[in-house]
Amino acid sequence: MARCVRCDFLEWRLGCCEFVAKAVSFLSPLQTVSSMPSCHVTAAKLADILPGAVGAIRIRDSGLKDIYPTLRKLDRELSNRLSLPWVLLEIRPLRRVAYVLEREDIESSRRAYETARALGISIVMIEQAGHWLQDDNSPYAHLRETFIPVSIDAVALSCSLHDAE
């Protein structure tokens, strides 16, 4: 068994592929994956294959009657884009990162938090009340493990961190 380096690798690697309309990962962070012998991969066994799939792609409509040239090009793209070590054989320990007083807006920070989650790194946010990650019911709550509201200004925090060295 192996674990994916990041659970959203399929979306990231195929995001700008001209032949792919959409790529979706079926993985959760640090999920184990296993291979299937190619002789088992047939259309008749599709229902057996899907539960073990790492994801799916929807091919962009090329408007051509003959889809086979597009499929050959897509096959080359998949080979180029997915020929990298996207699985780890060793078990990577769980990681936790605490962000302290990170006042970026959603669009500036969201991708970093999504990447951390995809890598199996949990985020503990230590921030003043009212931060966009505080609400447990927000659409972004899944990007952090917990939120710890604090009341501290940046100058006092920097002095505390400096004194702790």
PDB file of N, CA and C in Angstrom, residues 30-136:
ATOM      1  N   LEU A  30      -3.859  11.832   2.884  1.00  0.00           N
ATOM      2  CA  LEU A  30      -3.081  10.685   3.377  1.00  0.00           C
ATOM      3  C   LEU A  30      -3.777   9.339   3.187  1.00  0.00           C
ATOM      4  N   GLN A  31      -4.748   9.270   2.293  1.00  0.00           N
ATOM      5  CA  GLN A  31      -5.442   8.008   2.027  1.00  0.00           C
ATOM      6  C   GLN A  31      -4.496   7.027   1.346  1.00  0.00           C
ATOM      7  N   THR A  32      -4.619   5.762   1.708  1.00  0.00           N
ATOM      8  CA  THR A  32      -3.799   4.744   1.051  1.00  0.00           C
ATOM      9  C   THR A  32      -4.422   4.380  -0.289  1.00  0.00           C
ATOM     10  N   VAL A  33      -3.557   4.036  -1.228  1.00  0.00           N
ATOM     11  CA  VAL A  33      -3.992   3.625  -2.557  1.00  0.00           C
ATOM     12  C   VAL A  33      -3.257   2.349  -2.940  1.00  0.00           C
ATOM     13  N   SER A  34      -3.865   1.588  -3.817  1.00  0.00           N
ATOM     14  CA  SER A  34      -3.210   0.380  -4.321  1.00  0.00           C
ATOM     15  C   SER A  34      -3.492   0.263  -5.806  1.00  0.00           C
ATOM     16  N   SER A  35      -2.627  -0.450  -6.487  1.00  0.00           N
ATOM     17  CA  SER A  35      -2.796  -0.601  -7.932  1.00  0.00           C
ATOM     18  C   SER A  35      -3.670  -1.807  -8.240  1.00  0.00           C
ATOM     19  N   MET A  36      -4.124  -1.832  -9.467  1.00  0.00           N
ATOM     20  CA  MET A  36      -4.944  -2.931  -9.946  1.00  0.00           C
ATOM     21  C   MET A  36      -4.270  -3.482 -11.200  1.00  0.00           C
ATOM     22  N   PRO A  37      -4.152  -4.790 -11.342  1.00  0.00           N
ATOM     23  CA  PRO A  37      -3.556  -5.343 -12.562  1.00  0.00           C
ATOM     24  C   PRO A  37      -4.312  -4.864 -13.801  1.00  0.00           C
ATOM     25  N   SER A  38      -3.588  -4.499 -14.845  1.00  0.00           N
ATOM     26  CA  SER A  38      -4.230  -3.947 -16.041  1.00  0.00           C
ATOM     27  C   SER A  38      -5.189  -4.936 -16.695  1.00  0.00           C
ATOM     28  N   CYS A  39      -4.999  -6.235 -16.491  1.00  0.00           N
ATOM     29  CA  CYS A  39      -5.918  -7.214 -17.073  1.00  0.00           C
ATOM     30  C   CYS A  39      -7.309  -7.127 -16.434  1.00  0.00           C
ATOM     31  N   HIS A  40      -7.415  -6.496 -15.263  1.00  0.00           N
ATOM     32  CA  HIS A  40      -8.710  -6.336 -14.598  1.00  0.00           C
ATOM     33  C   HIS A  40      -9.444  -5.079 -15.043  1.00  0.00           C
ATOM     34  N   VAL A  41      -8.760  -4.228 -15.797  1.00  0.00           N
ATOM     35  CA  VAL A  41      -9.346  -2.967 -16.217  1.00  0.00           C
ATOM     36  C   VAL A  41     -10.065  -3.170 -17.550  1.00  0.00           C
ATOM     37  N   THR A  42     -11.353  -3.437 -17.462  1.00  0.00           N
ATOM     38  CA  THR A  42     -12.192  -3.613 -18.645  1.00  0.00           C
ATOM     39  C   THR A  42     -13.500  -2.873 -18.422  1.00  0.00           C
ATOM     40  N   ALA A  43     -14.177  -2.560 -19.516  1.00  0.00           N
ATOM     41  CA  ALA A  43     -15.462  -1.866 -19.412  1.00  0.00           C
ATOM     42  C   ALA A  43     -16.472  -2.701 -18.637  1.00  0.00           C
ATOM     43  N   ALA A  44     -16.397  -4.010 -18.777  1.00  0.00           N
ATOM     44  CA  ALA A  44     -17.331  -4.896 -18.086  1.00  0.00           C
ATOM     45  C   ALA A  44     -17.134  -4.853 -16.570  1.00  0.00           C
ATOM     46  N   LYS A  45     -15.936  -4.506 -16.134  1.00  0.00           N
ATOM     47  CA  LYS A  45     -15.639  -4.484 -14.699  1.00  0.00           C
ATOM     48  C   LYS A  45     -15.629  -3.063 -14.133  1.00  0.00           C
ATOM     49  N   LEU A  46     -16.244  -2.127 -14.834  1.00  0.00           N
ATOM     50  CA  LEU A  46     -16.235  -0.727 -14.408  1.00  0.00           C
ATOM     51  C   LEU A  46     -16.751  -0.546 -12.987  1.00  0.00           C
ATOM     52  N   ALA A  47     -17.804  -1.226 -12.632  1.00  0.00           N
ATOM     53  CA  ALA A  47     -18.370  -1.106 -11.276  1.00  0.00           C
ATOM     54  C   ALA A  47     -17.387  -1.591 -10.220  1.00  0.00           C
ATOM     55  N   ASP A  48     -16.522  -2.535 -10.561  1.00  0.00           N
ATOM     56  CA  ASP A  48     -15.510  -3.025  -9.617  1.00  0.00           C
ATOM     57  C   ASP A  48     -14.300  -2.095  -9.541  1.00  0.00           C
ATOM     58  N   ILE A  49     -14.042  -1.379 -10.620  1.00  0.00           N
ATOM     59  CA  ILE A  49     -12.866  -0.514 -10.707  1.00  0.00           C
ATOM     60  C   ILE A  49     -13.081   0.806  -9.959  1.00  0.00           C
ATOM     61  N   LEU A  50     -14.249   1.401 -10.102  1.00  0.00           N
ATOM     62  CA  LEU A  50     -14.494   2.745  -9.560  1.00  0.00           C
ATOM     63  C   LEU A  50     -14.224   2.900  -8.071  1.00  0.00           C
ATOM     64  N   PRO A  51     -14.592   1.949  -7.205  1.00  0.00           N
ATOM     65  CA  PRO A  51     -14.299   2.154  -5.777  1.00  0.00           C
ATOM     66  C   PRO A  51     -12.804   2.290  -5.462  1.00  0.00           C
ATOM     67  N   GLY A  52     -11.939   1.761  -6.304  1.00  0.00           N
ATOM     68  CA  GLY A  52     -10.505   1.876  -6.069  1.00  0.00           C
ATOM     69  C   GLY A  52      -9.831   2.967  -6.884  1.00  0.00           C
ATOM     70  N   ALA A  53     -10.614   3.738  -7.641  1.00  0.00           N
ATOM     71  CA  ALA A  53     -10.050   4.787  -8.490  1.00  0.00           C
ATOM     72  C   ALA A  53      -9.599   5.982  -7.649  1.00  0.00           C
ATOM     73  N   VAL A  54      -8.522   6.631  -8.077  1.00  0.00           N
ATOM     74  CA  VAL A  54      -8.047   7.823  -7.375  1.00  0.00           C
ATOM     75  C   VAL A  54      -8.803   9.063  -7.816  1.00  0.00           C
ATOM     76  N   GLY A  55      -9.477   8.984  -8.948  1.00  0.00           N
ATOM     77  CA  GLY A  55     -10.225  10.125  -9.441  1.00  0.00           C
ATOM     78  C   GLY A  55     -10.820   9.832 -10.798  1.00  0.00           C
ATOM     79  N   ALA A  56     -11.353  10.874 -11.420  1.00  0.00           N
ATOM     80  CA  ALA A  56     -11.959  10.730 -12.741  1.00  0.00           C
ATOM     81  C   ALA A  56     -11.722  12.003 -13.538  1.00  0.00           C
ATOM     82  N   ILE A  57     -11.722  11.848 -14.850  1.00  0.00           N
ATOM     83  CA  ILE A  57     -11.625  13.012 -15.725  1.00  0.00           C
ATOM     84  C   ILE A  57     -12.763  12.968 -16.738  1.00  0.00           C
ATOM     85  N   ARG A  58     -13.236  14.147 -17.082  1.00  0.00           N
ATOM     86  CA  ARG A  58     -14.228  14.269 -18.147  1.00  0.00           C
ATOM     87  C   ARG A  58     -13.516  14.920 -19.322  1.00  0.00           C
ATOM     88  N   ILE A  59     -13.598  14.284 -20.472  1.00  0.00           N
ATOM     89  CA  ILE A  59     -12.903  14.768 -21.659  1.00  0.00           C
ATOM     90  C   ILE A  59     -13.661  15.948 -22.251  1.00  0.00           C
ATOM     91  N   ARG A  60     -12.892  16.942 -22.673  1.00  0.00           N
ATOM     92  CA  ARG A  60     -13.482  18.116 -23.324  1.00  0.00           C
ATOM     93  C   ARG A  60     -14.019  17.703 -24.697  1.00  0.00           C
ATOM     94  N   ASP A  61     -15.186  18.194 -25.034  1.00  0.00           N
ATOM     95  CA  ASP A  61     -15.790  17.881 -26.330  1.00  0.00           C
ATOM     96  C   ASP A  61     -14.993  18.585 -27.427  1.00  0.00           C
ATOM     97  N   SER A  62     -14.407  17.806 -28.321  1.00  0.00           N
ATOM     98  CA  SER A  62     -13.585  18.377 -29.391  1.00  0.00           C
ATOM     99  C   SER A  62     -14.425  18.745 -30.606  1.00  0.00           C
ATOM    100  N   GLY A  63     -15.651  18.275 -30.644  1.00  0.00           N
ATOM    101  CA  GLY A  63     -16.510  18.564 -31.788  1.00  0.00           C
ATOM    102  C   GLY A  63     -16.240  17.677 -32.984  1.00  0.00           C
ATOM    103  N   LEU A  64     -15.288  16.762 -32.843  1.00  0.00           N
ATOM    104  CA  LEU A  64     -14.954  15.858 -33.950  1.00  0.00           C
ATOM    105  C   LEU A  64     -15.787  14.586 -33.849  1.00  0.00           C
ATOM    106  N   LYS A  65     -16.088  13.997 -35.006  1.00  0.00           N
ATOM    107  CA  LYS A  65     -16.824  12.735 -35.004  1.00  0.00           C
ATOM    108  C   LYS A  65     -15.947  11.597 -34.511  1.00  0.00           C
ATOM    109  N   ASP A  66     -14.684  11.628 -34.904  1.00  0.00           N
ATOM    110  CA  ASP A  66     -13.739  10.580 -34.507  1.00  0.00           C
ATOM    111  C   ASP A  66     -13.000  11.033 -33.250  1.00  0.00           C
ATOM    112  N   ILE A  67     -13.277  10.395 -32.123  1.00  0.00           N
ATOM    113  CA  ILE A  67     -12.687  10.789 -30.837  1.00  0.00           C
ATOM    114  C   ILE A  67     -11.297  10.172 -30.623  1.00  0.00           C
ATOM    115  N   TYR A  68     -10.939   9.175 -31.406  1.00  0.00           N
ATOM    116  CA  TYR A  68      -9.686   8.454 -31.164  1.00  0.00           C
ATOM    117  C   TYR A  68      -8.427   9.312 -31.281  1.00  0.00           C
ATOM    118  N   PRO A  69      -8.316  10.238 -32.233  1.00  0.00           N
ATOM    119  CA  PRO A  69      -7.121  11.109 -32.224  1.00  0.00           C
ATOM    120  C   PRO A  69      -7.014  11.922 -30.930  1.00  0.00           C
ATOM    121  N   THR A  70      -8.152  12.396 -30.428  1.00  0.00           N
ATOM    122  CA  THR A  70      -8.153  13.151 -29.168  1.00  0.00           C
ATOM    123  C   THR A  70      -7.735  12.246 -28.016  1.00  0.00           C
ATOM    124  N   LEU A  71      -8.234  11.019 -27.993  1.00  0.00           N
ATOM    125  CA  LEU A  71      -7.865  10.086 -26.927  1.00  0.00           C
ATOM    126  C   LEU A  71      -6.367   9.761 -26.959  1.00  0.00           C
ATOM    127  N   ARG A  72      -5.798   9.640 -28.150  1.00  0.00           N
ATOM    128  CA  ARG A  72      -4.349   9.385 -28.243  1.00  0.00           C
ATOM    129  C   ARG A  72      -3.559  10.574 -27.700  1.00  0.00           C
ATOM    130  N   LYS A  73      -3.987  11.788 -28.045  1.00  0.00           N
ATOM    131  CA  LYS A  73      -3.320  12.995 -27.523  1.00  0.00           C
ATOM    132  C   LYS A  73      -3.487  13.089 -26.015  1.00  0.00           C
ATOM    133  N   LEU A  74      -4.684  12.779 -25.527  1.00  0.00           N
ATOM    134  CA  LEU A  74      -4.932  12.790 -24.086  1.00  0.00           C
ATOM    135  C   LEU A  74      -4.050  11.764 -23.389  1.00  0.00           C
ATOM    136  N   ASP A  75      -3.903  10.596 -23.977  1.00  0.00           N
ATOM    137  CA  ASP A  75      -3.048   9.560 -23.394  1.00  0.00           C
ATOM    138  C   ASP A  75      -1.616  10.061 -23.252  1.00  0.00           C
ATOM    139  N   ARG A  76      -1.110  10.768 -24.257  1.00  0.00           N
ATOM    140  CA  ARG A  76       0.247  11.345 -24.169  1.00  0.00           C
ATOM    141  C   ARG A  76       0.316  12.399 -23.063  1.00  0.00           C
ATOM    142  N   GLU A  77      -0.715  13.240 -22.973  1.00  0.00           N
ATOM    143  CA  GLU A  77      -0.750  14.255 -21.915  1.00  0.00           C
ATOM    144  C   GLU A  77      -0.771  13.617 -20.528  1.00  0.00           C
ATOM    145  N   LEU A  78      -1.589  12.590 -20.369  1.00  0.00           N
ATOM    146  CA  LEU A  78      -1.657  11.905 -19.076  1.00  0.00           C
ATOM    147  C   LEU A  78      -0.302  11.299 -18.729  1.00  0.00           C
ATOM    148  N   SER A  79       0.342  10.709 -19.710  1.00  0.00           N
ATOM    149  CA  SER A  79       1.661  10.125 -19.476  1.00  0.00           C
ATOM    150  C   SER A  79       2.663  11.199 -19.059  1.00  0.00           C
ATOM    151  N   ASN A  80       2.627  12.346 -19.720  1.00  0.00           N
ATOM    152  CA  ASN A  80       3.544  13.451 -19.380  1.00  0.00           C
ATOM    153  C   ASN A  80       3.224  14.066 -18.019  1.00  0.00           C
ATOM    154  N   ARG A  81       1.962  14.290 -17.747  1.00  0.00           N
ATOM    155  CA  ARG A  81       1.572  15.012 -16.542  1.00  0.00           C
ATOM    156  C   ARG A  81       1.534  14.148 -15.287  1.00  0.00           C
ATOM    157  N   LEU A  82       1.339  12.845 -15.447  1.00  0.00           N
ATOM    158  CA  LEU A  82       1.220  11.980 -14.272  1.00  0.00           C
ATOM    159  C   LEU A  82       2.435  11.079 -14.069  1.00  0.00           C
ATOM    160  N   SER A  83       3.467  11.277 -14.865  1.00  0.00           N
ATOM    161  CA  SER A  83       4.691  10.479 -14.718  1.00  0.00           C
ATOM    162  C   SER A  83       5.618  11.132 -13.703  1.00  0.00           C
ATOM    163  N   LEU A  84       5.185  11.162 -12.488  1.00  0.00           N
ATOM    164  CA  LEU A  84       5.961  11.709 -11.389  1.00  0.00           C
ATOM    165  C   LEU A  84       5.613  10.908 -10.145  1.00  0.00           C
ATOM    166  N   PRO A  85       6.468  10.937  -9.164  1.00  0.00           N
ATOM    167  CA  PRO A  85       6.179  10.148  -7.946  1.00  0.00           C
ATOM    168  C   PRO A  85       5.065  10.792  -7.123  1.00  0.00           C
ATOM    169  N   TRP A  86       3.833  10.378  -7.365  1.00  0.00           N
ATOM    170  CA  TRP A  86       2.698  10.945  -6.632  1.00  0.00           C
ATOM    171  C   TRP A  86       2.223  10.044  -5.503  1.00  0.00           C
ATOM    172  N   VAL A  87       2.955   8.977  -5.252  1.00  0.00           N
ATOM    173  CA  VAL A  87       2.667   8.128  -4.097  1.00  0.00           C
ATOM    174  C   VAL A  87       3.930   7.953  -3.264  1.00  0.00           C
ATOM    175  N   LEU A  88       3.741   7.782  -1.974  1.00  0.00           N
ATOM    176  CA  LEU A  88       4.828   7.528  -1.041  1.00  0.00           C
ATOM    177  C   LEU A  88       4.667   6.120  -0.483  1.00  0.00           C
ATOM    178  N   LEU A  89       5.731   5.367  -0.453  1.00  0.00           N
ATOM    179  CA  LEU A  89       5.653   4.019   0.098  1.00  0.00           C
ATOM    180  C   LEU A  89       5.774   4.022   1.614  1.00  0.00           C
ATOM    181  N   GLU A  90       6.496   5.010   2.156  1.00  0.00           N
ATOM    182  CA  GLU A  90       6.622   5.082   3.610  1.00  0.00           C
ATOM    183  C   GLU A  90       5.481   5.908   4.177  1.00  0.00           C
ATOM    184  N   ILE A  91       5.171   5.659   5.405  1.00  0.00           N
ATOM    185  CA  ILE A  91       4.098   6.401   6.068  1.00  0.00           C
ATOM    186  C   ILE A  91       4.656   7.724   6.552  1.00  0.00           C
ATOM    187  N   ARG A  92       4.035   8.790   6.123  1.00  0.00           N
ATOM    188  CA  ARG A  92       4.458  10.129   6.512  1.00  0.00           C
ATOM    189  C   ARG A  92       3.699  10.494   7.787  1.00  0.00           C
ATOM    190  N   PRO A  93       4.412  10.990   8.797  1.00  0.00           N
ATOM    191  CA  PRO A  93       3.719  11.352  10.038  1.00  0.00           C
ATOM    192  C   PRO A  93       2.767  12.523   9.811  1.00  0.00           C
ATOM    193  N   LEU A  94       1.698  12.534  10.571  1.00  0.00           N
ATOM    194  CA  LEU A  94       0.764  13.652  10.503  1.00  0.00           C
ATOM    195  C   LEU A  94       1.473  14.919  10.971  1.00  0.00           C
ATOM    196  N   ARG A  95       1.127  16.018  10.360  1.00  0.00           N
ATOM    197  CA  ARG A  95       1.728  17.299  10.706  1.00  0.00           C
ATOM    198  C   ARG A  95       0.648  18.286  11.091  1.00  0.00           C
ATOM    199  N   ARG A  96       1.017  19.196  11.965  1.00  0.00           N
ATOM    200  CA  ARG A  96       0.107  20.253  12.394  1.00  0.00           C
ATOM    201  C   ARG A  96       0.903  21.555  12.388  1.00  0.00           C
ATOM    202  N   VAL A  97       0.297  22.582  11.820  1.00  0.00           N
ATOM    203  CA  VAL A  97       0.930  23.893  11.759  1.00  0.00           C
ATOM    204  C   VAL A  97       0.000  24.891  12.435  1.00  0.00           C
ATOM    205  N   ALA A  98       0.567  25.768  13.248  1.00  0.00           N
ATOM    206  CA  ALA A  98      -0.214  26.838  13.866  1.00  0.00           C
ATOM    207  C   ALA A  98       0.123  28.145  13.164  1.00  0.00           C
ATOM    208  N   TYR A  99      -0.894  28.793  12.645  1.00  0.00           N
ATOM    209  CA  TYR A  99      -0.740  30.126  12.072  1.00  0.00           C
ATOM    210  C   TYR A  99      -1.131  31.100  13.163  1.00  0.00           C
ATOM    211  N   VAL A 100      -0.265  32.061  13.417  1.00  0.00           N
ATOM    212  CA  VAL A 100      -0.521  33.055  14.452  1.00  0.00           C
ATOM    213  C   VAL A 100      -0.654  34.421  13.791  1.00  0.00           C
ATOM    214  N   LEU A 101      -1.791  35.046  13.998  1.00  0.00           N
ATOM    215  CA  LEU A 101      -2.063  36.392  13.488  1.00  0.00           C
ATOM    216  C   LEU A 101      -1.778  36.520  11.998  1.00  0.00           C
ATOM    217  N   GLU A 102      -2.416  35.702  11.222  1.00  0.00           N
ATOM    218  CA  GLU A 102      -2.309  35.746   9.767  1.00  0.00           C
ATOM    219  C   GLU A 102      -3.505  36.527   9.264  1.00  0.00           C
ATOM    220  N   ARG A 103      -3.304  37.758   8.816  1.00  0.00           N
ATOM    221  CA  ARG A 103      -4.421  38.637   8.463  1.00  0.00           C
ATOM    222  C   ARG A 103      -4.628  38.785   6.959  1.00  0.00           C
ATOM    223  N   GLU A 104      -4.270  37.808   6.171  1.00  0.00           N
ATOM    224  CA  GLU A 104      -4.496  37.882   4.738  1.00  0.00           C
ATOM    225  C   GLU A 104      -5.980  37.678   4.441  1.00  0.00           C
ATOM    226  N   ASP A 105      -6.403  38.154   3.275  1.00  0.00           N
ATOM    227  CA  ASP A 105      -7.781  37.930   2.871  1.00  0.00           C
ATOM    228  C   ASP A 105      -7.934  36.498   2.356  1.00  0.00           C
ATOM    229  N   ILE A 106      -9.165  36.123   2.075  1.00  0.00           N
ATOM    230  CA  ILE A 106      -9.468  34.748   1.680  1.00  0.00           C
ATOM    231  C   ILE A 106      -8.688  34.345   0.434  1.00  0.00           C
ATOM    232  N   GLU A 107      -8.733  35.143  -0.598  1.00  0.00           N
ATOM    233  CA  GLU A 107      -8.099  34.754  -1.868  1.00  0.00           C
ATOM    234  C   GLU A 107      -6.578  34.695  -1.772  1.00  0.00           C
ATOM    235  N   SER A 108      -5.978  35.476  -0.897  1.00  0.00           N
ATOM    236  CA  SER A 108      -4.530  35.436  -0.738  1.00  0.00           C
ATOM    237  C   SER A 108      -4.055  34.189   0.003  1.00  0.00           C
ATOM    238  N   SER A 109      -4.885  33.668   0.895  1.00  0.00           N
ATOM    239  CA  SER A 109      -4.470  32.568   1.764  1.00  0.00           C
ATOM    240  C   SER A 109      -5.102  31.220   1.441  1.00  0.00           C
ATOM    241  N   ARG A 110      -6.268  31.219   0.832  1.00  0.00           N
ATOM    242  CA  ARG A 110      -7.043  29.998   0.632  1.00  0.00           C
ATOM    243  C   ARG A 110      -6.241  28.889  -0.032  1.00  0.00           C
ATOM    244  N   ARG A 111      -5.482  29.191  -1.069  1.00  0.00           N
ATOM    245  CA  ARG A 111      -4.750  28.143  -1.798  1.00  0.00           C
ATOM    246  C   ARG A 111      -3.666  27.514  -0.940  1.00  0.00           C
ATOM    247  N   ALA A 112      -3.027  28.311  -0.078  1.00  0.00           N
ATOM    248  CA  ALA A 112      -2.024  27.751   0.827  1.00  0.00           C
ATOM    249  C   ALA A 112      -2.670  26.779   1.810  1.00  0.00           C
ATOM    250  N   TYR A 113      -3.853  27.130   2.319  1.00  0.00           N
ATOM    251  CA  TYR A 113      -4.560  26.245   3.250  1.00  0.00           C
ATOM    252  C   TYR A 113      -5.056  24.990   2.539  1.00  0.00           C
ATOM    253  N   GLU A 114      -5.525  25.140   1.292  1.00  0.00           N
ATOM    254  CA  GLU A 114      -5.961  23.972   0.512  1.00  0.00           C
ATOM    255  C   GLU A 114      -4.795  23.026   0.256  1.00  0.00           C
ATOM    256  N   THR A 115      -3.636  23.593  -0.039  1.00  0.00           N
ATOM    257  CA  THR A 115      -2.449  22.773  -0.276  1.00  0.00           C
ATOM    258  C   THR A 115      -2.042  22.044   0.988  1.00  0.00           C
ATOM    259  N   ALA A 116      -2.042  22.738   2.114  1.00  0.00           N
ATOM    260  CA  ALA A 116      -1.700  22.094   3.383  1.00  0.00           C
ATOM    261  C   ALA A 116      -2.644  20.927   3.650  1.00  0.00           C
ATOM    262  N   ARG A 117      -3.930  21.123   3.446  1.00  0.00           N
ATOM    263  CA  ARG A 117      -4.913  20.058   3.667  1.00  0.00           C
ATOM    264  C   ARG A 117      -4.653  18.889   2.728  1.00  0.00           C
ATOM    265  N   ALA A 118      -4.373  19.184   1.455  1.00  0.00           N
ATOM    266  CA  ALA A 118      -4.114  18.131   0.471  1.00  0.00           C
ATOM    267  C   ALA A 118      -2.871  17.323   0.824  1.00  0.00           C
ATOM    268  N   LEU A 119      -1.929  17.940   1.510  1.00  0.00           N
ATOM    269  CA  LEU A 119      -0.706  17.260   1.932  1.00  0.00           C
ATOM    270  C   LEU A 119      -0.869  16.549   3.272  1.00  0.00           C
ATOM    271  N   GLY A 120      -2.045  16.653   3.875  1.00  0.00           N
ATOM    272  CA  GLY A 120      -2.295  16.005   5.161  1.00  0.00           C
ATOM    273  C   GLY A 120      -1.791  16.799   6.341  1.00  0.00           C
ATOM    274  N   ILE A 121      -1.638  18.106   6.155  1.00  0.00           N
ATOM    275  CA  ILE A 121      -1.179  18.988   7.231  1.00  0.00           C
ATOM    276  C   ILE A 121      -2.392  19.712   7.791  1.00  0.00           C
ATOM    277  N   SER A 122      -2.618  19.583   9.087  1.00  0.00           N
ATOM    278  CA  SER A 122      -3.755  20.276   9.690  1.00  0.00           C
ATOM    279  C   SER A 122      -3.312  21.654  10.176  1.00  0.00           C
ATOM    280  N   ILE A 123      -4.235  22.593  10.101  1.00  0.00           N
ATOM    281  CA  ILE A 123      -3.957  23.986  10.455  1.00  0.00           C
ATOM    282  C   ILE A 123      -4.702  24.335  11.738  1.00  0.00           C
ATOM    283  N   VAL A 124      -3.975  24.901  12.677  1.00  0.00           N
ATOM    284  CA  VAL A 124      -4.574  25.494  13.874  1.00  0.00           C
ATOM    285  C   VAL A 124      -4.403  26.994  13.710  1.00  0.00           C
ATOM    286  N   MET A 125      -5.506  27.710  13.669  1.00  0.00           N
ATOM    287  CA  MET A 125      -5.461  29.150  13.462  1.00  0.00           C
ATOM    288  C   MET A 125      -5.570  29.846  14.806  1.00  0.00           C
ATOM    289  N   ILE A 126      -4.564  30.634  15.132  1.00  0.00           N
ATOM    290  CA  ILE A 126      -4.548  31.441  16.353  1.00  0.00           C
ATOM    291  C   ILE A 126      -4.617  32.888  15.887  1.00  0.00           C
ATOM    292  N   GLU A 127      -5.764  33.498  16.085  1.00  0.00           N
ATOM    293  CA  GLU A 127      -6.024  34.790  15.457  1.00  0.00           C
ATOM    294  C   GLU A 127      -7.056  35.556  16.276  1.00  0.00           C
ATOM    295  N   GLN A 128      -7.133  36.825  16.018  1.00  0.00           N
ATOM    296  CA  GLN A 128      -8.135  37.654  16.680  1.00  0.00           C
ATOM    297  C   GLN A 128      -9.527  37.245  16.202  1.00  0.00           C
ATOM    298  N   ALA A 129     -10.502  37.416  17.073  1.00  0.00           N
ATOM    299  CA  ALA A 129     -11.886  37.078  16.731  1.00  0.00           C
ATOM    300  C   ALA A 129     -12.318  37.856  15.496  1.00  0.00           C
ATOM    301  N   GLY A 130     -13.140  37.206  14.668  1.00  0.00           N
ATOM    302  CA  GLY A 130     -13.651  37.849  13.460  1.00  0.00           C
ATOM    303  C   GLY A 130     -12.911  37.461  12.196  1.00  0.00           C
ATOM    304  N   HIS A 131     -11.869  36.668  12.320  1.00  0.00           N
ATOM    305  CA  HIS A 131     -11.128  36.210  11.140  1.00  0.00           C
ATOM    306  C   HIS A 131     -12.042  35.362  10.271  1.00  0.00           C
ATOM    307  N   TRP A 132     -11.804  35.339   8.960  1.00  0.00           N
ATOM    308  CA  TRP A 132     -12.677  34.617   8.032  1.00  0.00           C
ATOM    309  C   TRP A 132     -12.651  33.100   8.223  1.00  0.00           C
ATOM    310  N   LEU A 133     -11.698  32.555   8.964  1.00  0.00           N
ATOM    311  CA  LEU A 133     -11.664  31.115   9.238  1.00  0.00           C
ATOM    312  C   LEU A 133     -12.289  30.753  10.585  1.00  0.00           C
ATOM    313  N   GLN A 134     -12.790  31.718  11.320  1.00  0.00           N
ATOM    314  CA  GLN A 134     -13.304  31.430  12.659  1.00  0.00           C
ATOM    315  C   GLN A 134     -14.624  30.662  12.649  1.00  0.00           C
ATOM    316  N   ASP A 135     -15.537  31.014  11.802  1.00  0.00           N
ATOM    317  CA  ASP A 135     -16.881  30.427  11.799  1.00  0.00           C
ATOM    318  C   ASP A 135     -16.837  28.946  11.421  1.00  0.00           C
ATOM    319  N   ASP A 136     -17.302  28.083  12.326  1.00  0.00           N
ATOM    320  CA  ASP A 136     -17.328  26.635  12.075  1.00  0.00           C
ATOM    321  C   ASP A 136     -18.278  26.248  10.948  1.00  0.00           C
TER     322      ASP A 136
END
